[in-house]
Every structure is written in structure tokens, then in C-alpha cells.
PDB file of C-alpha atoms and ligand atoms in Angstrom:
ATOM      1  CA  MET A  14     -45.725 -68.179  53.860  1.00 40.00           C
ATOM      2  CA  SER A  15     -45.353 -64.179  52.831  1.00 38.00           C
ATOM      3  CA  GLU A  16     -44.131 -63.344  49.511  1.00 45.00           C
ATOM      4  CA  THR A  17     -42.491 -60.120  51.211  1.00 52.00           C
ATOM      5  CA  TYR A  18     -40.606 -60.917  54.513  1.00 59.00           C
ATOM      6  CA  PRO A  19     -37.601 -59.270  56.045  1.00 66.00           C
ATOM      7  CA  GLN A  20     -34.841 -61.745  55.551  1.00 75.00           C
ATOM      8  CA  GLY A  21     -34.058 -64.042  58.207  1.00 79.00           C
ATOM      9  CA  ARG A  22     -37.670 -63.523  60.108  1.00 74.00           C
ATOM     10  CA  ARG A  23     -36.855 -66.270  62.140  1.00 81.00           C
ATOM     11  CA  LEU A  24     -33.698 -64.653  63.727  1.00 84.00           C
ATOM     12  CA  ASN A  25     -35.589 -61.093  64.028  1.00 80.00           C
ATOM     13  CA  GLY A  26     -33.454 -59.120  62.274  1.00 80.00           C
ATOM     14  CA  LYS A  27     -30.372 -61.121  65.108  1.00 86.00           C
ATOM     15  CA  GLY A  28     -27.739 -62.900  63.575  1.00 88.00           C
ATOM     16  CA  VAL A  29     -26.212 -67.007  64.629  1.00 89.00           C
ATOM     17  CA  ARG A  30     -23.137 -65.375  65.983  1.00 86.00           C
ATOM     18  CA  ASP A  31     -21.980 -66.337  69.371  1.00 85.00           C
ATOM     19  CA  ARG A  32     -18.923 -64.582  70.505  1.00 83.00           C
ATOM     20  CA  ASN A  33     -17.939 -67.723  72.510  1.00 86.00           C
ATOM     21  CA  ARG A  34     -17.146 -70.350  70.012  1.00 86.00           C
ATOM     22  CA  PRO A  35     -17.340 -69.933  65.909  1.00 87.00           C
ATOM     23  CA  VAL A  36     -20.849 -70.618  64.255  1.00 91.00           C
ATOM     24  CA  ARG A  37     -21.365 -74.378  63.242  1.00 92.00           C
ATOM     25  CA  VAL A  38     -22.327 -74.398  59.464  1.00 92.00           C
ATOM     26  CA  VAL A  39     -23.450 -77.677  57.179  1.00 94.00           C
ATOM     27  CA  VAL A  40     -23.876 -77.278  53.686  1.00 93.00           C
ATOM     28  CA  ALA A  41     -26.663 -80.454  52.572  1.00 94.00           C
ATOM     29  CA  SER A  42     -28.060 -81.206  48.740  1.00 94.00           C
ATOM     30  CA  PHE A  43     -31.347 -82.850  47.594  1.00 95.00           C
ATOM     31  CA  ALA A  44     -32.240 -83.323  44.153  1.00 93.00           C
ATOM     32  CA  SER A  45     -29.737 -80.856  42.452  1.00 94.00           C
ATOM     33  CA  CYS A  46     -26.731 -81.161  39.750  1.00 94.00           C
ATOM     34  CA  PHE A  47     -24.619 -79.802  42.890  1.00 93.00           C
ATOM     35  CA  GLY A  48     -23.831 -76.632  40.720  1.00 94.00           C
ATOM     36  CA  CYS A  49     -24.167 -74.736  43.244  1.00 95.00           C
ATOM     37  CA  GLN A  50     -22.016 -75.905  45.642  1.00 92.00           C
ATOM     38  CA  LEU A  51     -19.589 -76.118  43.493  1.00 89.00           C
ATOM     39  CA  GLN A  52     -19.973 -72.325  43.049  1.00 89.00           C
ATOM     40  CA  ILE A  53     -19.414 -71.946  46.072  1.00 86.00           C
ATOM     41  CA  THR A  54     -15.999 -73.600  45.416  1.00 81.00           C
ATOM     42  CA  ASN A  55     -15.269 -70.474  43.625  1.00 79.00           C
ATOM     43  CA  MET A  56     -15.365 -68.018  45.452  1.00 75.00           C
ATOM     44  CA  GLU A  57     -11.754 -67.983  46.341  1.00 69.00           C
ATOM     45  CA  GLN A  58     -11.069 -64.987  48.276  1.00 67.00           C
ATOM     46  CA  HIS A  59     -14.531 -64.215  50.012  1.00 69.00           C
ATOM     47  CA  LEU A  60     -14.783 -68.399  50.846  1.00 68.00           C
ATOM     48  CA  MET A  61     -11.439 -67.790  52.215  1.00 64.00           C
ATOM     49  CA  ASP A  62     -12.807 -64.609  54.723  1.00 68.00           C
ATOM     50  CA  VAL A  63     -15.646 -66.152  54.869  1.00 70.00           C
ATOM     51  CA  LEU A  64     -14.352 -69.445  56.347  1.00 68.00           C
ATOM     52  CA  GLY A  65     -12.733 -67.587  58.874  1.00 72.00           C
ATOM     53  CA  GLN A  66     -15.584 -66.807  60.561  1.00 78.00           C
ATOM     54  CA  ILE A  67     -17.393 -70.269  60.908  1.00 85.00           C
ATOM     55  CA  ASP A  68     -16.731 -74.203  61.999  1.00 85.00           C
ATOM     56  CA  LEU A  69     -18.045 -75.630  58.224  1.00 82.00           C
ATOM     57  CA  SER A  70     -18.453 -78.747  60.040  1.00 78.00           C
ATOM     58  CA  TYR A  71     -20.280 -80.455  57.088  1.00 84.00           C
ATOM     59  CA  TRP A  72     -20.425 -79.883  53.362  1.00 84.00           C
ATOM     60  CA  GLN A  73     -21.797 -83.251  50.939  1.00 79.00           C
ATOM     61  CA  LEU A  74     -19.879 -82.463  48.359  1.00 78.00           C
ATOM     62  CA  THR A  75     -16.786 -82.626  49.631  1.00 78.00           C
ATOM     63  CA  SER A  76     -17.336 -84.881  52.927  1.00 76.00           C
ATOM     64  CA  SER A  77     -17.676 -88.296  53.497  1.00 78.00           C
ATOM     65  CA  GLU A  78     -18.183 -88.057  57.608  1.00 81.00           C
ATOM     66  CA  PRO A  79     -22.134 -87.772  58.676  1.00 85.00           C
ATOM     67  CA  MET A  80     -23.266 -84.656  59.647  1.00 87.00           C
ATOM     68  CA  PRO A  81     -22.655 -83.418  62.915  1.00 88.00           C
ATOM     69  CA  GLU A  82     -25.940 -83.667  65.623  1.00 89.00           C
ATOM     70  CA  SER A  83     -25.680 -80.028  66.142  1.00 90.00           C
ATOM     71  CA  PHE A  84     -25.429 -76.882  64.056  1.00 94.00           C
ATOM     72  CA  ASP A  85     -26.362 -73.171  63.947  1.00 95.00           C
ATOM     73  CA  VAL A  86     -26.578 -72.736  60.065  1.00 95.00           C
ATOM     74  CA  ALA A  87     -28.213 -75.362  57.395  1.00 96.00           C
ATOM     75  CA  VAL A  88     -27.253 -74.717  53.726  1.00 96.00           C
ATOM     76  CA  VAL A  89     -29.250 -76.172  51.456  1.00 97.00           C
ATOM     77  CA  GLU A  90     -28.928 -77.014  47.208  1.00 97.00           C
ATOM     78  CA  GLY A  91     -31.706 -78.903  45.302  1.00 97.00           C
ATOM     79  CA  ALA A  92     -35.532 -79.606  44.956  1.00 96.00           C
ATOM     80  CA  VAL A  93     -37.419 -82.071  47.020  1.00 95.00           C
ATOM     81  CA  THR A  94     -38.697 -84.783  44.986  1.00 91.00           C
ATOM     82  CA  THR A  95     -39.209 -87.490  48.015  1.00 90.00           C
ATOM     83  CA  GLU A  96     -40.227 -88.418  51.669  1.00 91.00           C
ATOM     84  CA  GLU A  97     -37.034 -89.075  52.433  1.00 91.00           C
ATOM     85  CA  ALA A  98     -35.672 -85.850  51.248  1.00 94.00           C
ATOM     86  CA  GLU A  99     -38.989 -84.465  52.889  1.00 95.00           C
ATOM     87  CA  LYS A 100     -38.593 -85.594  56.315  1.00 95.00           C
ATOM     88  CA  GLN A 101     -34.337 -84.656  55.964  1.00 94.00           C
ATOM     89  CA  LEU A 102     -35.048 -81.102  55.188  1.00 97.00           C
ATOM     90  CA  ARG A 103     -37.814 -80.760  58.506  1.00 97.00           C
ATOM     91  CA  GLU A 104     -35.119 -82.434  60.598  1.00 96.00           C
ATOM     92  CA  LEU A 105     -32.466 -79.796  59.040  1.00 96.00           C
ATOM     93  CA  ARG A 106     -35.167 -77.109  59.640  1.00 96.00           C
ATOM     94  CA  ASP A 107     -36.026 -78.570  63.259  1.00 96.00           C
ATOM     95  CA  ARG A 108     -32.110 -78.070  64.103  1.00 95.00           C
ATOM     96  CA  ALA A 109     -30.714 -75.145  61.955  1.00 96.00           C
ATOM     97  CA  LYS A 110     -31.435 -71.811  63.587  1.00 95.00           C
ATOM     98  CA  ALA A 111     -30.874 -70.684  60.597  1.00 95.00           C
ATOM     99  CA  LEU A 112     -31.768 -72.334  56.864  1.00 96.00           C
ATOM    100  CA  ILE A 113     -30.638 -70.853  53.817  1.00 96.00           C
ATOM    101  CA  ALA A 114     -31.621 -72.164  50.069  1.00 97.00           C
ATOM    102  CA  ILE A 115     -29.470 -71.726  47.047  1.00 97.00           C
ATOM    103  CA  GLY A 116     -30.059 -72.200  44.036  1.00 97.00           C
ATOM    104  CA  ALA A 117     -32.963 -71.912  41.666  1.00 97.00           C
ATOM    105  CA  CYS A 118     -33.821 -76.072  42.682  1.00 97.00           C
ATOM    106  CA  ALA A 119     -34.381 -75.010  46.416  1.00 97.00           C
ATOM    107  CA  THR A 120     -35.754 -71.493  45.834  1.00 96.00           C
ATOM    108  CA  THR A 121     -38.132 -72.635  42.678  1.00 95.00           C
ATOM    109  CA  ALA A 122     -38.208 -76.542  42.466  1.00 94.00           C
ATOM    110  CA  GLY A 123     -35.608 -75.278  38.789  1.00 92.00           C
ATOM    111  CA  ILE A 124     -34.643 -77.757  37.182  1.00 90.00           C
ATOM    112  CA  PRO A 125     -36.509 -81.081  38.850  1.00 89.00           C
ATOM    113  CA  GLY A 126     -39.733 -79.120  39.031  1.00 89.00           C
ATOM    114  CA  ILE A 127     -40.024 -79.579  35.660  1.00 85.00           C
ATOM    115  CA  ALA A 128     -41.047 -83.185  36.519  1.00 81.00           C
ATOM    116  CA  ALA A 129     -43.871 -81.448  39.074  1.00 79.00           C
ATOM    117  CA  LYS A 130     -47.161 -81.127  36.638  1.00 74.00           C
ATOM    118  CA  SER A 131     -46.598 -84.504  34.386  1.00 72.00           C
ATOM    119  CA  PHE A 132     -45.960 -86.114  38.430  1.00 70.00           C
ATOM    120  CA  TYR A 133     -49.910 -84.858  38.710  1.00 63.00           C
ATOM    121  CA  GLU A 134     -50.783 -85.950  36.146  1.00 65.00           C
ATOM    122  CA  HIS A 135     -48.955 -89.555  34.803  1.00 66.00           C
ATOM    123  CA  PRO A 136     -47.576 -90.377  38.387  1.00 61.00           C
ATOM    124  CA  SER A 137     -46.487 -93.493  36.748  1.00 63.00           C
ATOM    125  CA  ALA A 138     -44.962 -92.334  33.642  1.00 62.00           C
ATOM    126  CA  VAL A 139     -42.504 -89.885  35.201  1.00 59.00           C
ATOM    127  CA  TYR A 140     -40.382 -92.100  37.843  1.00 60.00           C
ATOM    128  CA  GLU A 141     -41.199 -95.323  36.037  1.00 63.00           C
ATOM    129  CA  HIS A 142     -37.709 -96.524  36.750  1.00 65.00           C
ATOM    130  CA  VAL A 143     -36.931 -95.289  40.594  1.00 61.00           C
ATOM    131  CA  PRO A 144     -34.158 -96.612  42.333  1.00 63.00           C
ATOM    132  CA  GLN A 145     -35.403 -98.698  45.936  1.00 65.00           C
ATOM    133  CA  ALA A 146     -32.593 -96.531  48.363  1.00 66.00           C
ATOM    134  CA  CYS A 147     -34.170 -93.072  46.708  1.00 68.00           C
ATOM    135  CA  GLY A 148     -37.720 -94.045  48.969  1.00 73.00           C
ATOM    136  CA  ALA A 149     -40.988 -92.865  47.959  1.00 81.00           C
ATOM    137  CA  MET A 150     -41.009 -89.950  45.255  1.00 81.00           C
ATOM    138  CA  ILE A 151     -43.023 -86.968  45.326  1.00 86.00           C
ATOM    139  CA  SER A 152     -43.786 -84.201  43.124  1.00 87.00           C
ATOM    140  CA  PRO A 153     -40.814 -82.139  43.228  1.00 90.00           C
ATOM    141  CA  ARG A 154     -41.149 -78.597  45.372  1.00 93.00           C
ATOM    142  CA  PRO A 155     -38.701 -75.593  46.510  1.00 96.00           C
ATOM    143  CA  LEU A 156     -37.840 -76.091  50.332  1.00 97.00           C
ATOM    144  CA  SER A 157     -39.767 -72.757  51.419  1.00 94.00           C
ATOM    145  CA  ALA A 158     -43.124 -75.541  50.049  1.00 94.00           C
ATOM    146  CA  ILE A 159     -42.912 -77.608  53.015  1.00 96.00           C
ATOM    147  CA  VAL A 160     -40.372 -75.529  55.809  1.00 96.00           C
ATOM    148  CA  ASP A 161     -39.841 -71.947  56.969  1.00 94.00           C
ATOM    149  CA  VAL A 162     -36.405 -70.709  54.761  1.00 94.00           C
ATOM    150  CA  ASP A 163     -34.808 -68.092  56.539  1.00 94.00           C
ATOM    151  CA  PHE A 164     -32.446 -66.305  53.325  1.00 94.00           C
ATOM    152  CA  GLU A 165     -32.823 -67.248  49.890  1.00 94.00           C
ATOM    153  CA  VAL A 166     -29.853 -67.026  47.337  1.00 95.00           C
ATOM    154  CA  ARG A 167     -31.709 -67.389  43.892  1.00 95.00           C
ATOM    155  CA  CYS A 168     -30.123 -68.223  40.383  1.00 96.00           C
ATOM    156  CA  CYS A 169     -29.119 -71.112  38.376  1.00 96.00           C
ATOM    157  CA  PRO A 170     -25.945 -71.195  39.270  1.00 95.00           C
ATOM    158  CA  VAL A 171     -25.880 -68.611  42.661  1.00 95.00           C
ATOM    159  CA  ASP A 172     -23.782 -66.233  42.589  1.00 91.00           C
ATOM    160  CA  PRO A 173     -20.592 -66.884  45.159  1.00 87.00           C
ATOM    161  CA  TYR A 174     -20.899 -62.831  45.953  1.00 86.00           C
ATOM    162  CA  ASP A 175     -24.555 -63.486  46.651  1.00 89.00           C
ATOM    163  CA  PHE A 176     -24.010 -66.588  48.360  1.00 91.00           C
ATOM    164  CA  THR A 177     -21.307 -64.485  50.449  1.00 88.00           C
ATOM    165  CA  ILE A 178     -23.937 -61.699  51.783  1.00 89.00           C
ATOM    166  CA  MET A 179     -26.697 -63.871  52.503  1.00 92.00           C
ATOM    167  CA  LEU A 180     -23.790 -66.328  54.935  1.00 91.00           C
ATOM    168  CA  GLN A 181     -22.805 -63.325  56.867  1.00 89.00           C
ATOM    169  CA  ARG A 182     -26.900 -62.190  56.811  1.00 92.00           C
ATOM    170  CA  ALA A 183     -26.964 -65.474  58.393  1.00 93.00           C
ATOM    171  CA  LEU A 184     -24.298 -64.979  60.643  1.00 92.00           C
ATOM    172  CA  TYR A 185     -24.959 -61.138  61.504  1.00 90.00           C
ATOM    173  CA  GLY A 186     -28.056 -60.382  61.218  1.00 89.00           C
ATOM    174  CA  SER A 187     -30.466 -58.418  58.901  1.00 86.00           C
ATOM    175  CA  ASN A 188     -34.028 -57.077  58.579  1.00 83.00           C
ATOM    176  CA  LYS A 189     -33.351 -56.552  54.514  1.00 85.00           C
ATOM    177  CA  LEU A 190     -36.712 -57.009  52.861  1.00 84.00           C
ATOM    178  CA  ALA A 191     -36.558 -59.829  49.940  1.00 82.00           C
ATOM    179  CA  THR A 192     -35.961 -58.527  46.543  1.00 83.00           C
ATOM    180  CA  THR A 193     -39.382 -58.841  44.600  1.00 85.00           C
ATOM    181  CA  ARG A 194     -38.920 -56.014  42.091  1.00 90.00           C
ATOM    182  CA  MET A 195     -39.389 -57.340  38.571  1.00 94.00           C
ATOM    183  CA  LEU A 196     -35.488 -57.809  36.637  1.00 96.00           C
ATOM    184  CA  CYS A 197     -36.692 -55.237  33.931  1.00 96.00           C
ATOM    185  CA  SER A 198     -35.925 -52.401  36.817  1.00 92.00           C
ATOM    186  CA  ASP A 199     -32.598 -53.445  36.973  1.00 92.00           C
ATOM    187  CA  CYS A 200     -32.052 -53.841  34.021  1.00 94.00           C
ATOM    188  CA  LYS A 201     -32.951 -50.053  33.058  1.00 91.00           C
ATOM    189  CA  ARG A 202     -30.281 -48.833  35.125  1.00 90.00           C
ATOM    190  CA  ASN A 203     -27.892 -50.295  33.236  1.00 89.00           C
ATOM    191  CA  GLU A 204     -28.992 -48.777  30.110  1.00 88.00           C
ATOM    192  CA  THR A 205     -29.111 -52.152  27.895  1.00 89.00           C
ATOM    193  CA  SER A 206     -30.456 -52.347  25.057  1.00 92.00           C
ATOM    194  CA  CYS A 207     -34.166 -54.009  25.505  1.00 96.00           C
ATOM    195  CA  PHE A 208     -34.585 -57.639  23.533  1.00 97.00           C
ATOM    196  CA  PHE A 209     -38.366 -56.750  23.024  1.00 97.00           C
ATOM    197  CA  GLY A 210     -37.314 -53.952  20.748  1.00 95.00           C
ATOM    198  CA  GLU A 211     -35.340 -56.768  18.408  1.00 95.00           C
ATOM    199  CA  GLY A 212     -38.732 -59.189  18.147  1.00 96.00           C
ATOM    200  CA  GLN A 213     -36.933 -61.402  21.084  1.00 97.00           C
ATOM    201  CA  LEU A 214     -38.233 -63.051  24.004  1.00 98.00           C
ATOM    202  CA  CYS A 215     -36.636 -61.822  27.794  1.00 98.00           C
ATOM    203  CA  MET A 216     -38.283 -63.371  30.885  1.00 98.00           C
ATOM    204  CA  GLY A 217     -37.185 -60.403  32.871  1.00 97.00           C
ATOM    205  CA  LEU A 218     -40.623 -58.950  32.566  1.00 96.00           C
ATOM    206  CA  VAL A 219     -41.741 -61.154  35.178  1.00 97.00           C
ATOM    207  CA  THR A 220     -38.703 -62.616  36.567  1.00 97.00           C
ATOM    208  CA  SER A 221     -37.407 -61.527  40.891  1.00 95.00           C
ATOM    209  CA  ALA A 222     -34.313 -58.708  40.063  1.00 94.00           C
ATOM    210  CA  GLY A 223     -31.473 -59.239  42.348  1.00 90.00           C
ATOM    211  CA  CYS A 224     -28.354 -60.910  39.574  1.00 93.00           C
ATOM    212  CA  GLY A 225     -28.297 -56.973  37.913  1.00 91.00           C
ATOM    213  CA  ALA A 226     -29.713 -58.709  34.758  1.00 95.00           C
ATOM    214  CA  ARG A 227     -26.203 -60.586  34.612  1.00 95.00           C
ATOM    215  CA  CYS A 228     -27.645 -62.928  30.890  1.00 97.00           C
ATOM    216  CA  VAL A 229     -28.323 -59.623  29.852  1.00 97.00           C
ATOM    217  CA  ASN A 230     -25.520 -57.466  29.855  1.00 95.00           C
ATOM    218  CA  LEU A 231     -23.879 -60.734  28.321  1.00 95.00           C
ATOM    219  CA  GLY A 232     -25.841 -60.009  25.717  1.00 96.00           C
ATOM    220  CA  ARG A 233     -28.268 -62.918  26.308  1.00 97.00           C
ATOM    221  CA  PRO A 234     -32.268 -62.527  27.144  1.00 98.00           C
ATOM    222  CA  CYS A 235     -33.355 -63.833  30.575  1.00 98.00           C
ATOM    223  CA  GLN A 236     -34.364 -67.154  30.957  1.00 97.00           C
ATOM    224  CA  GLY A 237     -35.813 -66.484  34.474  1.00 97.00           C
ATOM    225  CA  CYS A 238     -34.102 -68.856  36.657  1.00 97.00           C
ATOM    226  CA  ALA A 239     -34.004 -66.280  39.532  1.00 96.00           C
ATOM    227  CA  GLY A 240     -38.171 -67.074  39.358  1.00 96.00           C
ATOM    228  CA  ILE A 241     -40.934 -65.629  39.328  1.00 95.00           C
ATOM    229  CA  SER A 242     -41.571 -62.147  40.781  1.00 94.00           C
ATOM    230  CA  PRO A 243     -44.241 -62.086  43.744  1.00 90.00           C
ATOM    231  CA  HIS A 244     -45.679 -58.546  41.416  1.00 90.00           C
ATOM    232  CA  ALA A 245     -45.106 -60.396  38.164  1.00 94.00           C
ATOM    233  CA  ASN A 246     -48.088 -59.060  36.067  1.00 95.00           C
ATOM    234  CA  LEU A 247     -48.569 -62.300  33.684  1.00 96.00           C
ATOM    235  CA  ALA A 248     -51.320 -60.917  31.575  1.00 96.00           C
ATOM    236  CA  SER A 249     -49.521 -57.619  30.980  1.00 96.00           C
ATOM    237  CA  ALA A 250     -46.599 -59.450  29.811  1.00 97.00           C
ATOM    238  CA  ARG A 251     -48.383 -61.907  27.284  1.00 97.00           C
ATOM    239  CA  LYS A 252     -49.948 -58.766  26.279  1.00 97.00           C
ATOM    240  CA  SER A 253     -45.861 -56.802  25.962  1.00 96.00           C
ATOM    241  CA  CYS A 254     -45.454 -60.014  24.255  1.00 97.00           C
ATOM    242  CA  GLU A 255     -48.090 -59.622  21.627  1.00 97.00           C
ATOM    243  CA  ARG A 256     -47.571 -55.810  20.882  1.00 97.00           C
ATOM    244  CA  TYR A 257     -43.508 -57.212  20.156  1.00 97.00           C
ATOM    245  CA  GLY A 258     -44.165 -59.863  17.509  1.00 97.00           C
ATOM    246  CA  VAL A 259     -42.821 -62.502  20.187  1.00 98.00           C
ATOM    247  CA  SER A 260     -45.174 -65.943  20.700  1.00 97.00           C
ATOM    248  CA  VAL A 261     -46.928 -65.811  23.230  1.00 97.00           C
ATOM    249  CA  SER A 262     -46.839 -69.170  23.601  1.00 96.00           C
ATOM    250  CA  ASP A 263     -43.405 -69.568  23.496  1.00 97.00           C
ATOM    251  CA  PHE A 264     -43.675 -67.225  26.524  1.00 97.00           C
ATOM    252  CA  ASP A 265     -45.459 -69.434  28.213  1.00 95.00           C
ATOM    253  CA  GLU A 266     -43.051 -72.340  27.216  1.00 93.00           C
ATOM    254  CA  LYS A 267     -40.059 -70.658  29.539  1.00 95.00           C
ATOM    255  CA  LEU A 268     -42.445 -69.337  32.063  1.00 94.00           C
ATOM    256  CA  GLU A 269     -42.606 -73.108  32.793  1.00 90.00           C
ATOM    257  CA  LEU A 270     -38.567 -73.708  32.677  1.00 92.00           C
ATOM    258  CA  PHE A 271     -38.050 -72.309  36.355  1.00 94.00           C
ATOM    259  CA  ASN A 272     -41.634 -71.967  37.683  1.00 91.00           C
ATOM    260  CA  GLN A 273     -43.073 -75.341  37.186  1.00 85.00           C
ATOM    261  CA  THR A 274     -44.187 -75.307  40.565  1.00 84.00           C
ATOM    262  CA  ASN A 275     -45.657 -71.452  41.408  1.00 84.00           C
ATOM    263  CA  GLN A 276     -49.099 -71.536  41.516  1.00 80.00           C
ATOM    264  CA  ALA A 277     -49.144 -68.476  38.925  1.00 79.00           C
ATOM    265  CA  THR A 278     -47.863 -70.458  36.132  1.00 79.00           C
ATOM    266  CA  HIS A 279     -50.974 -72.288  35.549  1.00 73.00           C
ATOM    267  CA  GLU A 280     -53.658 -69.928  36.804  1.00 70.00           C
ATOM    268  CA  ALA A 281     -54.255 -68.614  32.565  1.00 56.00           C
ATOM    269  CA  GLU A 282     -53.764 -72.357  31.478  1.00 52.00           C
TER     270      GLU A 282
HETATM  271  S1  SF4 B   6     -29.783 -74.304  40.665  1.00 64.16           S
HETATM  272 FE1  SF4 B   6     -29.258 -74.987  39.092  1.00 64.16          FE
HETATM  273  S2  SF4 B   6     -26.614 -75.108  38.847  1.00 64.16           S
HETATM  274 FE2  SF4 B   6     -28.077 -75.100  41.403  1.00 64.16          FE
HETATM  275  S3  SF4 B   6     -28.050 -77.267  42.004  1.00 64.16           S
HETATM  276 FE3  SF4 B   6     -29.685 -76.643  40.660  1.00 64.16          FE
HETATM  277  S4  SF4 B   6     -29.757 -76.861  37.999  1.00 64.16           S
HETATM  278 FE4  SF4 B   6     -27.499 -76.988  39.894  1.00 64.16          FE
HETATM  279  S1  SF4 B   7     -37.351 -57.641  29.138  1.00 64.16           S
HETATM  280 FE1  SF4 B   7     -35.208 -58.228  29.258  1.00 64.16          FE
HETATM  281  S2  SF4 B   7     -34.326 -56.872  28.122  1.00 64.16           S
HETATM  282 FE2  SF4 B   7     -35.904 -55.529  28.338  1.00 64.16          FE
HETATM  283  S3  SF4 B   7     -35.648 -54.342  29.776  1.00 64.16           S
HETATM  284 FE3  SF4 B   7     -36.513 -56.494  30.803  1.00 64.16          FE
HETATM  285  S4  SF4 B   7     -35.161 -57.165  31.598  1.00 64.16           S
HETATM  286 FE4  SF4 B   7     -34.101 -56.036  29.679  1.00 64.16          FE
HETATM  287  S1  SF4 B   8     -30.806 -62.724  33.794  1.00 64.16           S
HETATM  288 FE1  SF4 B   8     -32.301 -63.702  34.443  1.00 64.16          FE
HETATM  289  S2  SF4 B   8     -31.764 -66.058  33.510  1.00 64.16           S
HETATM  290 FE2  SF4 B   8     -29.337 -65.124  34.077  1.00 64.16          FE
HETATM  291  S3  SF4 B   8     -29.117 -65.094  35.727  1.00 64.16           S
HETATM  292 FE3  SF4 B   8     -30.234 -63.661  36.052  1.00 64.16          FE
HETATM  293  S4  SF4 B   8     -32.510 -63.964  36.314  1.00 64.16           S
HETATM  294 FE4  SF4 B   8     -31.279 -65.817  35.707  1.00 64.16          FE
END
């Protein structure tokens, strides 16, 4: 699975829209806090616009009905942490024409991913009291580690507007490339001052752009919830930390918050 790819590469730039019937959409969730699904309910006016274009056949957060047999788009939140979830994800992928991963948990393994490293080192210590209903546990991983993902809406939680854009790309098609530039490039355009100048750590140095530097605009350093950019230079970022008197070990610790399952995070350890 390449790191730079056209959004919806399985669709060859085409959308799943069928002029003869509404597009059937299901929303499912694995290991998560359901926060990204809640964000979708915050779409308000956008949601009403989108709902007019789709048949929202199943939404795990709001429905106790079973998932329909056939659908066009699967919107999936959460990291995969059990064998059962892995099987369900593969089934979703087989049945969906387009699969959209929403949120840090689904795109980087996010917060559940923090357990990944410990899982390999101390498997019995991490999930000591797993309820039987959860089935066999596996080390947490993002959706793209298991199946092809057509569209990703990053961050923790997702931005409702970003979700609308990705859903519309799934419906109508898009050849747009996934964003791989660093957050700093967006931040510089916003003309905000850099936290490093104040000796404060900010993860924008290595984090994928796309959120418009949302936290920096609010006066808070980036925590890296969009995940490491495939073009990030971690060695150079560590040197920048040293140059500005920012703790490199703090940088490495913060890197693990949303990137525990990214191999790049561990290469310099
Ligand atoms: S990405 Fe964040 S808000 Fe979304 S489900 Fe995961 S923890 Fe919750
Ligand atoms: S390190 Fe943070 S504050 Fe500095 S330019 Fe990058 S995103 Fe902006
Ligand atoms: S600024 Fe950083 S932490 Fe904040 S939403 Fe963007 S990527 Fe996530």
C-alpha cells in the first residue's frame, strides 16, 4: 500500500453514485471512543445536504438494526484490535465499493495503538481481563494495515467539513492525491508564530498537513493527531529540537501518541 496515492484509487477516479438509486452508506466502528461519529452528527447543515444524496442504511451509533447485506460506501471509525474485527473489516471491504476511514484510531491506530508496542513486549500484561465477547485480541492497527482504504479523514476527532468533502469524493469521484506535506507548510501560510521560537515542542514538524493547523491557530501546539507525514524527516526534527532547547525525549514520547504502529516511529529507537 503506497503512501502517496490518488484518493479512491480502487475507483479509478470515479464515484459510486448511481443515477437510478440513492447511494447506500453504512457507518461502522471498531476500537474507538465514538467521538468521530459524534462529530458527524455535528455537521448540521452539511449533514442535511449530504443526507439528501445518500441512503444512510446503517449507523452503528444510532441504530440497533442489523447492517444491510449490500451497500456502496462503508464509513469506518476505530482501530482493529481483535480477530473478529479484522474479519468484519475484510467483509466490509469486500462488500463496499468505497471505504472511508475516519479519525486517528482508524488511520494511525491512534489511542488504541498506544497498546501496540506493549502488546508485542508483554502480550499477557496488556489485555489481562478481556471479556470473552471481544474474541481473541490482536495488536492494534489502522485499517490500512489490513485492507485497501479509499479515503482517509484524519485527526482526533475528524473535522465534520473534512468528512463531508471525503464523502462527496466517494460519491462523485476524485483523482486528488492524498496530502503528504508537513503541517508546518500550512502553519506558515497562517502567519502564526512558531512554538519552537518559545522553546515549546510542536509536532507540526513531522505531522501530515490537512487540518489547516487547527490547534496552532487556537494557540496550542500540534499533538500530531493527523499522523506522521510519509515525507517527515525525524532525524532532522530531533536536531531542530536540540537547536531550540526542546527535549528530544519529549519529542519521541509525543511521537508515539498517535504513531505507535508506524514503523518510522521506532526506527531511530
Ligand atoms: S480518532 Fe479520537 S475522537 Fe475519533 S474515535 Fe478515535 S479517539 Fe475518538
Ligand atoms: S512547528 Fe508547529 S508552530 Fe512551528 S511552524 Fe510547524 S506547525 Fe507551526
Ligand atoms: S494541529 Fe495537529 S493535533 Fe491539532 S488537529 Fe491538526 S494535526 Fe491534529
